[in-house]
Short mmCIF file of C-alpha atoms in Angstrom, two decimals:
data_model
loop_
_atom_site.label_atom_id
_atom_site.label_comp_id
_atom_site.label_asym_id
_atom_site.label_seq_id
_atom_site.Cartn_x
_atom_site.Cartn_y
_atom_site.Cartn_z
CA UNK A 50 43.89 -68.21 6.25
CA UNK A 51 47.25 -67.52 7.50
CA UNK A 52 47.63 -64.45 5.00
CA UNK A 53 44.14 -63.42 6.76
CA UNK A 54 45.66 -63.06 10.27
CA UNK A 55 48.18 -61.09 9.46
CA UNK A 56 46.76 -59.32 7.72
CA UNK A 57 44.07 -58.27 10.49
CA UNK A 58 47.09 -57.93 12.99
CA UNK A 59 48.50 -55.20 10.88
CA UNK A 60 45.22 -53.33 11.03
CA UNK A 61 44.85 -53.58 14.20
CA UNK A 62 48.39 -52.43 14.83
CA UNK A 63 47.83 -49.53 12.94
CA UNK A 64 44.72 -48.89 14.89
CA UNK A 65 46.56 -49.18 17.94
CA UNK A 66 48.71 -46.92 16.69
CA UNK A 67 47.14 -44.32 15.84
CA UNK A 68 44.91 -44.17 18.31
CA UNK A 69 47.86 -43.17 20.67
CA UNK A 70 48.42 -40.75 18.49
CA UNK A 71 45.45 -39.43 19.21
CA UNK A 72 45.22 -39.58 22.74
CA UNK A 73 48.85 -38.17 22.86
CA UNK A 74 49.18 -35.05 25.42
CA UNK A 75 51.64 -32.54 26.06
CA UNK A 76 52.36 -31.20 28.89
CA UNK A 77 52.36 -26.74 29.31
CA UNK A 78 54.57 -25.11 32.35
CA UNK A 79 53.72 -21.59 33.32
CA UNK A 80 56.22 -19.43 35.05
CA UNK A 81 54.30 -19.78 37.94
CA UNK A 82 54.78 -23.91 38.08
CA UNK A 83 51.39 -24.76 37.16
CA UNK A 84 50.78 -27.29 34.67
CA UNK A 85 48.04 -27.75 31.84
CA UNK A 86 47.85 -30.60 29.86
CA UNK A 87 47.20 -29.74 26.69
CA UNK A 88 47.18 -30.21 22.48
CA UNK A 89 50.14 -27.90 21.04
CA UNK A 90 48.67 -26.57 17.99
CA UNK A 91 51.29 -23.90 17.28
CA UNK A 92 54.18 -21.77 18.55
CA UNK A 93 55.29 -19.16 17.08
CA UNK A 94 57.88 -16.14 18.50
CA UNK A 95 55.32 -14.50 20.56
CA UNK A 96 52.37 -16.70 21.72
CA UNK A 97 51.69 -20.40 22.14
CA UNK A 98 48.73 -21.52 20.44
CA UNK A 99 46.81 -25.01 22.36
CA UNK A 100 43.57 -26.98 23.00
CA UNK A 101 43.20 -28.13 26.46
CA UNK A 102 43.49 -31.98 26.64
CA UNK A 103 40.45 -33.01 28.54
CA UNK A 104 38.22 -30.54 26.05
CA UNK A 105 39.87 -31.55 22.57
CA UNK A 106 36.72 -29.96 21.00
CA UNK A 107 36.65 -26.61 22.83
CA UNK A 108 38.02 -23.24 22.03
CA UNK A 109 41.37 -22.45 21.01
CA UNK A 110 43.48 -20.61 23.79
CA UNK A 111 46.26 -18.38 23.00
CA UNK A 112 48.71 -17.46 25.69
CA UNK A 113 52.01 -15.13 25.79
CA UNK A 114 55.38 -17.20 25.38
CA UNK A 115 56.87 -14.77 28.09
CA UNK A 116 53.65 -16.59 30.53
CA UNK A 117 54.98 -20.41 29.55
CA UNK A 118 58.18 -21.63 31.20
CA UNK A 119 58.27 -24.84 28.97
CA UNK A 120 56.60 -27.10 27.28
CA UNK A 121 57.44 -30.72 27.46
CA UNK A 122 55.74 -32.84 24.32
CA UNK A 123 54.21 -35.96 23.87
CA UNK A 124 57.72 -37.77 22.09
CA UNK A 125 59.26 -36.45 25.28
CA UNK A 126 60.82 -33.49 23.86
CA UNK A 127 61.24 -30.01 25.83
CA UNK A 128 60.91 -26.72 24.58
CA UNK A 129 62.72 -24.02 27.34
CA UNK A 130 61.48 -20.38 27.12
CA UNK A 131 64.09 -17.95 28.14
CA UNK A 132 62.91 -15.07 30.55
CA UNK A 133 66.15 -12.90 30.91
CA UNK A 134 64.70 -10.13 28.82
CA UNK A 135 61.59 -10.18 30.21
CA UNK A 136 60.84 -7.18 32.51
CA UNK A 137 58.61 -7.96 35.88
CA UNK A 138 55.53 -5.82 35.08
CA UNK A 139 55.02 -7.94 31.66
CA UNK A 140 55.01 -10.86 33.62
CA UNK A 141 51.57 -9.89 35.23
CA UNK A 142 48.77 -11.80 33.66
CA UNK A 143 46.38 -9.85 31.47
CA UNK A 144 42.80 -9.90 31.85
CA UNK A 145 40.46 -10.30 29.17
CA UNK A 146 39.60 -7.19 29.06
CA UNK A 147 42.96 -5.96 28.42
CA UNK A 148 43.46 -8.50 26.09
CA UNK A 149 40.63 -7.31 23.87
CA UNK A 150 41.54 -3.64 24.12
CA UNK A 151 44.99 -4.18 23.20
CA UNK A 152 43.54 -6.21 19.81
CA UNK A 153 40.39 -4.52 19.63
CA UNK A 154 41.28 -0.54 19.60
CA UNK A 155 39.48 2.48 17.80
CA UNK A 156 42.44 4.55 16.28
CA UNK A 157 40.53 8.02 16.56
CA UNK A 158 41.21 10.11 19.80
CA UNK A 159 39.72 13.06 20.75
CA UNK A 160 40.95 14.69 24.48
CA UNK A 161 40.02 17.95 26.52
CA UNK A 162 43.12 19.01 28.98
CA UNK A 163 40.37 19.49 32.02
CA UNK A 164 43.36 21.26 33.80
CA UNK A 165 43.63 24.04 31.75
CA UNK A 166 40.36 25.45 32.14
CA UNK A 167 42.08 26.38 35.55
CA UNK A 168 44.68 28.84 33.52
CA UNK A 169 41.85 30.65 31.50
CA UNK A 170 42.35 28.23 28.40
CA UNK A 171 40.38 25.44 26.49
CA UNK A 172 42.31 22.91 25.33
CA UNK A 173 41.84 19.68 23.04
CA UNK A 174 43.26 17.48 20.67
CA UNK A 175 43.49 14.70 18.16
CA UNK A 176 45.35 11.36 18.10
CA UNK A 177 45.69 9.45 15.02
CA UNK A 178 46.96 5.51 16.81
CA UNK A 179 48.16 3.97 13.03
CA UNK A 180 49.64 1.03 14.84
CA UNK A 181 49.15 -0.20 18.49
CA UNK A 182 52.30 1.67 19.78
CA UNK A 183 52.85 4.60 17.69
CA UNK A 184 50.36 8.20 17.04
CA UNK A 185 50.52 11.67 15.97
CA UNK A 186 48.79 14.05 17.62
CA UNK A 187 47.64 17.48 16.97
CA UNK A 188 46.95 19.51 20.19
CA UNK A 189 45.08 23.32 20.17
CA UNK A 190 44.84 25.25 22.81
CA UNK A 191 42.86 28.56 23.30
CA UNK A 192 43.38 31.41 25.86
CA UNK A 193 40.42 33.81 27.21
CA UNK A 194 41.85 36.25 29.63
CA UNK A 195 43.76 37.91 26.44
CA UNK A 196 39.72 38.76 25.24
CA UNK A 197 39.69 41.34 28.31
CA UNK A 198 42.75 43.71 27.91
CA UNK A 199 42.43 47.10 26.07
CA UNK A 200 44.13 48.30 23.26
CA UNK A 201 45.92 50.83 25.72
CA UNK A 202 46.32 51.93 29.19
CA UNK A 203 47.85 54.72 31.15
CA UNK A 204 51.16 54.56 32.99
CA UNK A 205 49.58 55.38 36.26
CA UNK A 206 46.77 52.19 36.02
CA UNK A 207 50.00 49.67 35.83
CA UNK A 208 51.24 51.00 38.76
CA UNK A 209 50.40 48.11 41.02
CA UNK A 210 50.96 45.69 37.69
CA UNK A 211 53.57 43.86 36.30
CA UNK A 212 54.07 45.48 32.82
CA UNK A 213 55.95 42.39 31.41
CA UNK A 214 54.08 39.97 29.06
CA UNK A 215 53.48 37.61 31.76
CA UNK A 216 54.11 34.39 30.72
CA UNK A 217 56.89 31.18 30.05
CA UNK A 218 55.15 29.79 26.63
CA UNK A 219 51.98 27.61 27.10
CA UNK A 220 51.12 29.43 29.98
CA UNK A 221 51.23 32.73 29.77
CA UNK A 222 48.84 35.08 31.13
CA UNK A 223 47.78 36.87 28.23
CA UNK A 224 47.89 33.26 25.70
CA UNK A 225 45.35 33.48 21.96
CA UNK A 226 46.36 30.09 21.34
CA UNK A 227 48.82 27.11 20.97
CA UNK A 228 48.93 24.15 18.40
CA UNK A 229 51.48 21.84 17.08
CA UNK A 230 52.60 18.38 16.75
CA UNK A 231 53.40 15.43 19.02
CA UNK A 232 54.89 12.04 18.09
CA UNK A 233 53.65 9.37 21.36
CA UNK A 234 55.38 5.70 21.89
CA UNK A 235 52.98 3.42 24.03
CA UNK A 236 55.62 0.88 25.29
CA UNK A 237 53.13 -1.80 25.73
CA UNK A 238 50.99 -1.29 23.02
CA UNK A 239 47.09 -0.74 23.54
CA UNK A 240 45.46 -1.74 26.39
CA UNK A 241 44.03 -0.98 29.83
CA UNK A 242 46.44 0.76 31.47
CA UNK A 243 49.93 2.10 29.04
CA UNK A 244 52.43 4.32 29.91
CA UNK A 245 53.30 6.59 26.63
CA UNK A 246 56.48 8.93 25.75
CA UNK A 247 57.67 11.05 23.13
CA UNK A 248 58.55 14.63 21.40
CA UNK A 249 56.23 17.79 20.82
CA UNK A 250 56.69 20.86 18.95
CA UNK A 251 54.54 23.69 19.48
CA UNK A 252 54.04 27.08 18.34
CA UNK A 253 51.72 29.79 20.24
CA UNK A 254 50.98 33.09 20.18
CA UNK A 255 49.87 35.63 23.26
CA UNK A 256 49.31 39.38 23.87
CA UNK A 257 51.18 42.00 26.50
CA UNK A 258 52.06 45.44 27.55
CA UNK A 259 54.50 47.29 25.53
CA UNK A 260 55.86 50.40 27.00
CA UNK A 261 55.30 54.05 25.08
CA UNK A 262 56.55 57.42 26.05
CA UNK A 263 57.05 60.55 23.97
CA UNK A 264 59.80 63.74 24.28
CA UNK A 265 56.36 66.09 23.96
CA UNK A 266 54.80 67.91 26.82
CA UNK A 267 54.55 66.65 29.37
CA UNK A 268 57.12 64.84 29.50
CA UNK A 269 58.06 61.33 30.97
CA UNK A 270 54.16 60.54 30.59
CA UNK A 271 53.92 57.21 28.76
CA UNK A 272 51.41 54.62 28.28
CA UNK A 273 51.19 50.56 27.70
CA UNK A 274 50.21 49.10 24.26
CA UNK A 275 48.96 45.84 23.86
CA UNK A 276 50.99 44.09 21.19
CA UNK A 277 51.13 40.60 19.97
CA UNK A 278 54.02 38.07 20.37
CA UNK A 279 55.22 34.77 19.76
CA UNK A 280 57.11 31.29 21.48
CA UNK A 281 58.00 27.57 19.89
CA UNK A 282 58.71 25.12 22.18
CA UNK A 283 59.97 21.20 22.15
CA UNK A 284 59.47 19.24 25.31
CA UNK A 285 59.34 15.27 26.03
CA UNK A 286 56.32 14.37 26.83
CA UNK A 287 55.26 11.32 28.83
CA UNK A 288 52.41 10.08 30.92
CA UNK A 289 49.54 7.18 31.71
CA UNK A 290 46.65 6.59 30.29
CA UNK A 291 44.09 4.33 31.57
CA UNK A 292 41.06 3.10 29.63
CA UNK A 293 38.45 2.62 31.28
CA UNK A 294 35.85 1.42 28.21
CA UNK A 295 36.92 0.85 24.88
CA UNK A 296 36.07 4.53 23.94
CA UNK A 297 35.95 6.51 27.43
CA UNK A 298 39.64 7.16 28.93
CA UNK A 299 41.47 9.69 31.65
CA UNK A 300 45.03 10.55 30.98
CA UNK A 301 47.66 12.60 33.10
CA UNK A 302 50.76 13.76 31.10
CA UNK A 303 53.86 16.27 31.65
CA UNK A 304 56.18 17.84 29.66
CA UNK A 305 60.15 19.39 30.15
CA UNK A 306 61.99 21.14 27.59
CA UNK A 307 63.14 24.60 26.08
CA UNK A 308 60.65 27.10 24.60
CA UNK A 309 62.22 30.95 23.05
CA UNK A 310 59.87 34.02 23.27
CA UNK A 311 59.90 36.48 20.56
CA UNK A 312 58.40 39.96 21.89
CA UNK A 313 59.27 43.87 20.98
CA UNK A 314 60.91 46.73 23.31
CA UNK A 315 60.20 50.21 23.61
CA UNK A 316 61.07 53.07 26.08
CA UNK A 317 61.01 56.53 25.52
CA UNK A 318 61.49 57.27 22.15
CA UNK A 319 64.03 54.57 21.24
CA UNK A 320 62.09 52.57 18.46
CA UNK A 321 60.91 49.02 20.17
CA UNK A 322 63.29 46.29 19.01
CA UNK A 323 62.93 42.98 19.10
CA UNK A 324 63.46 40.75 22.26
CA UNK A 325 63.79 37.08 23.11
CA UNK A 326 63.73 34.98 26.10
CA UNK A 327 64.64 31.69 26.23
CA UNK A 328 64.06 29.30 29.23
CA UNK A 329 62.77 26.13 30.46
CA UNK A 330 59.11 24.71 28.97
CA UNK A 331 56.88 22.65 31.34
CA UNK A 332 53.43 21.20 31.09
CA UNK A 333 51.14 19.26 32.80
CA UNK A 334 47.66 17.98 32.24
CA UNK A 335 44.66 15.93 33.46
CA UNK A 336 42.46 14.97 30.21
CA UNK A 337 39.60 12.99 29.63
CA UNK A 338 39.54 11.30 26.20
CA UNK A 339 37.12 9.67 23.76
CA UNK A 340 38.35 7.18 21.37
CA UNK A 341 36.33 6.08 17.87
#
């Protein structure tokens, strides 16, 4: 009988036990002071994985260590998160709908540079995103004003022109087209609103006025020939993008760096040669992109 007791005291023990092991809560600091008493489920170098206490049974909520200030446990011990490296602007909270666009991305990107349709040319490109903060892009631009220049003109009907080939790279005048390569860093990964950064190489091609004269009668009478040249550029690129549906987006970029032009010249009867210019690079752009 005696044996019995104890034996049911034990049990019971053990029931008692566990069931505050059950109950057990732990308590979840934000940076902002506010507490949530929660389950700790896991924590690993980046997020903090936890049930809500009062809703055991409820969805699992994941929030960003840098959010958490500490976490005290149920056996009393503390886990301290250290914000020194933690810049202010990651500090913001994330909505969900950045939170699902920075999980959730297409990795396709198509984009028209709207702006350039101002400077006679049409201009597109493609994005490969083959991890949330790194892409390659391929950019090709197009330039119509080059489509109305004759093969020749008189001396006399550049009078009131500039003969030169008009242009510093991307932009000039007389552009066929442009394409090349770009390398882009998103420094916070995919999302609503990134800021982005990194090198582009580009190659392009344009058209203008090479100067021809001859020794024969009459002399001193010379004329312009349209002839073809050539520029490569690198620039750092940076600039925002903001998404506003998971595939709709608008963009602004610019670009600095060094381009070298690669033309021929002629006067008189010296043979042309060939000439180069070297100076600074610049571009700008408003785009609107599609993403798949």
């Amino acid at each position: 009988m005696e044996i019995s007791k104890v034996v049911r005291g034990i049990l019971f023990l053990m029931l008692l036990i566990s069931s505050m092991h059950v109950v057990a809560q732990d308590t979840l600091i934000k940076i902002n002071n506010s507490r949530v008493l929660t389950i700790i489920l896991e924590v690993t170098p980046k997020v903090v994985k936890y049930k809500r206490f009062d809703n055991a049974e409820g969805p699992l909520y994941i929030t960003d260590r840098r959010q958490i200030s500490r976490i005290i446990y149920s056996n009393g011990t503390i886990d301290t998160f250290s914000l020194k490296t933690v810049k202010p602007d990651s500090l913001k909270p994330r909505t969900a709908k950045d939170l699902k666009l920075a999980t959730n991305f297409n990795k396709d990107f198509l984009s028209v540079v709207v702006s350039d349709i101002f400077f006679g040319n049409l201009s597109i490109g493609y994005e490969r995103i083959f991890q949330p903060k790194w892409s390659i892009k391929i950019p090709f631009s197009m330039g119509f004003r080059s489509y109305g220049m004759k093969d020749t003109v008189s001396q006399n009907s550049l009078h009131e022109w500039d003969p030169s080939w008009d242009g510093t790279g991307y932009y000039a005048k007389y552009k066929t087209f442009s394409t090349g390569i770009e390398l882009y860093y998103y420094t916070g990964g995919q999302g609503t609103l990134r800021y982005f950064i990194g090198p582009a190489f580009e190659y392009g091609q344009f058209y203008y006025w090479l100067y021809q004269s001859t020794s024969s009668f009459p002399f001193h009478t010379g004329y312009y020939k349209k002839d073809r040249g050539s520029y490569s550029a690198i620039l750092v690129k940076n600039g925002l993008i903001y998404q506003l549906t998971k595939n709709f987006n608008i963009s602004f970029h610019v670009g600095m760096g060094l381009f070298s032009a690669k033309t021929r010249y002629g006067d008189n009867d010296f043979t042309p040669m060939l000439f180069f210019d070297e100076g600074g690079a610049y571009e700008l752009g408003i785009n609107v992109g599609f993403k798949f």
